[in-house]
Short mmCIF file of C-alpha atoms in Angstrom, two decimals:
data_model
loop_
_atom_site.label_atom_id
_atom_site.label_comp_id
_atom_site.label_asym_id
_atom_site.label_seq_id
_atom_site.Cartn_x
_atom_site.Cartn_y
_atom_site.Cartn_z
CA UNK E 218 0.00 0.00 0.00
CA UNK E 219 1.27 3.46 -0.88
CA UNK E 220 0.14 6.97 0.04
CA UNK E 221 0.49 9.41 -2.86
CA UNK E 222 -0.68 12.89 -3.76
CA UNK E 223 -4.14 12.69 -5.29
CA UNK E 224 -4.57 13.32 -9.00
CA UNK E 225 -7.81 15.29 -9.21
CA UNK E 226 -8.24 14.18 -12.84
CA UNK E 227 -8.25 10.50 -11.82
CA UNK E 228 -11.83 9.17 -11.90
CA UNK E 229 -11.00 6.96 -8.91
CA UNK E 230 -10.34 10.11 -6.87
CA UNK E 231 -13.67 11.59 -7.93
CA UNK E 232 -15.39 8.36 -6.93
CA UNK E 233 -13.59 8.28 -3.57
CA UNK E 234 -14.64 11.87 -2.78
CA UNK E 235 -18.23 11.16 -3.89
CA UNK E 236 -18.35 8.10 -1.62
CA UNK E 237 -17.05 10.19 1.29
CA UNK E 238 -19.67 12.90 0.74
CA UNK E 239 -22.43 10.28 0.46
CA UNK E 240 -21.27 8.58 3.65
CA UNK E 241 -21.34 11.91 5.51
CA UNK E 242 -24.81 12.90 4.28
CA UNK E 243 -26.88 11.03 6.89
CA UNK E 244 -24.63 12.06 9.79
CA UNK E 245 -25.72 15.70 10.12
CA UNK E 246 -27.76 18.44 8.44
CA UNK E 247 -26.13 19.96 5.34
CA UNK E 248 -25.12 23.10 7.25
CA UNK E 249 -23.17 20.92 9.69
CA UNK E 250 -21.25 18.85 7.12
CA UNK E 251 -17.85 20.26 6.24
CA UNK E 252 -16.32 17.67 3.89
CA UNK E 253 -14.65 19.13 0.82
CA UNK E 254 -15.98 18.62 -2.69
CA UNK E 255 -13.67 17.56 -5.51
CA UNK E 256 -13.51 21.16 -6.78
CA UNK E 257 -12.43 22.41 -3.34
CA UNK E 258 -9.38 20.13 -3.41
CA UNK E 259 -8.03 22.25 -6.29
CA UNK E 260 -7.48 25.10 -3.81
CA UNK E 261 -3.70 25.68 -3.61
CA UNK E 262 -4.02 25.78 0.20
CA UNK E 263 -5.04 22.09 0.20
CA UNK E 264 -2.77 19.05 -0.12
CA UNK E 265 -4.69 15.82 -0.70
CA UNK E 266 -3.33 12.28 -0.51
CA UNK E 267 -4.87 8.90 -1.28
CA UNK E 268 -3.91 5.41 -0.20
CA UNK E 269 -3.54 2.98 -3.09
CA UNK E 270 -3.80 -0.79 -2.73
CA UNK E 271 -3.18 -2.21 -6.17
CA UNK E 272 -5.62 -0.49 -8.52
CA UNK E 273 -7.99 0.54 -5.71
CA UNK E 274 -8.04 3.73 -3.68
CA UNK E 275 -8.76 2.73 -0.10
CA UNK E 276 -8.28 5.88 1.93
CA UNK E 277 -7.66 9.60 1.91
CA UNK E 278 -6.38 12.46 4.00
CA UNK E 279 -5.84 16.15 3.33
CA UNK E 280 -4.33 19.20 4.96
CA UNK E 281 -5.63 22.71 4.44
CA UNK E 282 -3.38 25.67 5.26
CA UNK E 283 -5.25 28.11 7.50
CA UNK E 284 -2.27 30.49 7.74
CA UNK E 285 0.15 31.27 10.54
CA UNK E 286 1.44 27.69 10.77
CA UNK E 287 -2.05 26.31 11.47
CA UNK E 288 -3.24 23.42 9.29
CA UNK E 289 -6.61 21.71 9.22
CA UNK E 290 -6.91 17.96 8.77
CA UNK E 291 -9.59 17.20 6.17
CA UNK E 292 -11.12 14.17 4.46
CA UNK E 293 -9.62 11.56 6.74
CA UNK E 294 -11.34 8.43 5.46
CA UNK E 295 -10.73 4.71 5.17
CA UNK E 296 -12.85 2.50 2.91
CA UNK E 297 -15.19 0.32 5.01
CA UNK E 298 -13.45 -2.90 3.92
CA UNK E 299 -10.12 -1.54 5.23
CA UNK E 300 -11.32 -0.24 8.60
CA UNK E 301 -9.55 -1.83 11.54
CA UNK E 302 -6.38 -2.57 9.52
CA UNK E 303 -4.29 0.34 10.79
CA UNK E 304 -4.69 2.34 7.59
CA UNK E 305 -6.30 5.23 9.47
CA UNK E 306 -3.24 5.48 11.73
CA UNK E 307 -0.95 5.40 8.69
CA UNK E 308 -2.90 8.15 6.94
CA UNK E 309 -2.99 10.30 10.06
CA UNK E 310 0.74 9.81 10.65
CA UNK E 311 1.44 10.68 7.00
CA UNK E 312 -0.48 13.95 7.36
CA UNK E 313 1.19 14.81 10.67
CA UNK E 314 4.64 14.09 9.21
CA UNK E 315 3.82 16.34 6.24
CA UNK E 316 2.59 19.06 8.59
CA UNK E 317 5.79 18.91 10.62
CA UNK E 318 7.92 18.94 7.46
CA UNK E 319 6.05 22.06 6.34
CA UNK E 320 6.89 23.79 9.64
CA UNK E 321 3.33 23.81 10.96
CA UNK E 322 2.87 24.60 14.64
CA UNK E 323 -0.68 23.26 14.97
CA UNK E 324 -3.08 20.85 13.26
CA UNK E 325 -6.78 21.09 14.05
CA UNK E 326 -9.83 19.27 12.78
CA UNK E 327 -13.60 19.19 12.84
CA UNK E 328 -15.32 15.84 13.02
CA UNK E 329 -18.79 14.68 13.84
CA UNK E 330 -20.13 14.40 17.37
CA UNK E 331 -22.34 11.38 16.67
CA UNK E 332 -21.70 7.76 17.59
CA UNK E 333 -20.52 6.89 14.06
CA UNK E 334 -17.50 9.14 14.71
CA UNK E 335 -16.44 7.51 18.01
CA UNK E 336 -13.62 5.50 16.35
CA UNK E 337 -12.31 8.60 14.56
CA UNK E 338 -12.32 10.69 17.73
CA UNK E 339 -10.54 7.85 19.53
CA UNK E 340 -7.86 7.72 16.83
CA UNK E 341 -7.25 11.47 17.00
CA UNK E 342 -7.14 11.53 20.79
CA UNK E 343 -4.73 8.55 20.82
CA UNK E 344 -2.39 10.72 18.71
CA UNK E 345 -2.53 13.61 21.19
CA UNK E 346 -5.37 15.71 19.81
CA UNK E 347 -7.41 17.47 22.49
CA UNK E 348 -10.77 19.20 22.43
CA UNK E 349 -10.72 22.85 21.41
CA UNK E 350 -13.04 25.69 20.51
CA UNK E 351 -14.15 26.14 16.91
CA UNK E 352 -11.32 27.52 14.75
CA UNK E 353 -11.10 29.24 11.37
CA UNK E 354 -14.57 29.84 9.94
CA UNK E 355 -16.27 27.23 12.14
CA UNK E 356 -18.91 28.15 14.68
CA UNK E 357 -20.21 26.13 17.66
CA UNK E 358 -22.37 23.28 16.38
CA UNK E 359 -23.88 20.36 18.32
CA UNK E 360 -23.04 18.09 15.35
CA UNK E 361 -19.32 18.95 15.48
CA UNK E 362 -16.36 18.09 17.67
CA UNK E 363 -13.26 20.27 17.35
CA UNK E 364 -9.82 18.89 18.15
CA UNK E 365 -6.30 20.30 17.96
CA UNK E 366 -2.70 19.17 18.30
CA UNK E 367 0.27 21.45 18.98
CA UNK E 368 3.22 20.26 16.89
CA UNK E 369 5.78 22.71 18.25
CA UNK E 370 6.01 26.05 19.96
CA UNK E 371 6.11 29.16 17.80
CA UNK E 372 9.73 30.13 17.29
#
């Protein structure tokens, strides 16, 4: 399995993003879902990676630059058939390594507050993320949990 930068022209990437958006749809009202669309990944502030297993894409993770050394973790997803294999940890570690290499001081994320997101919140907390207030353009929302991880002190 390899983790590579996503090619937004690859139809497999479009399908992976569409599956992610469809999976998120029943978890919260539209105003409370913050997953990126395929077009939003073209933003130069976003770096998007996919996990390849043979010809299949089985996971994804992205980082969005919020400015000032603060990055947001986006589109952290593992295909259902690959859940429980450690791929989520690998994707998260890949993103955190990339954030550190870019000189980021903080990585934050928004994830759902519902039961379906319990494993995701557990993964993030196991890697040192702690609860925080909404950041960036987010506002308090009962459907959202906000987490953050300090990577290093500002120098």
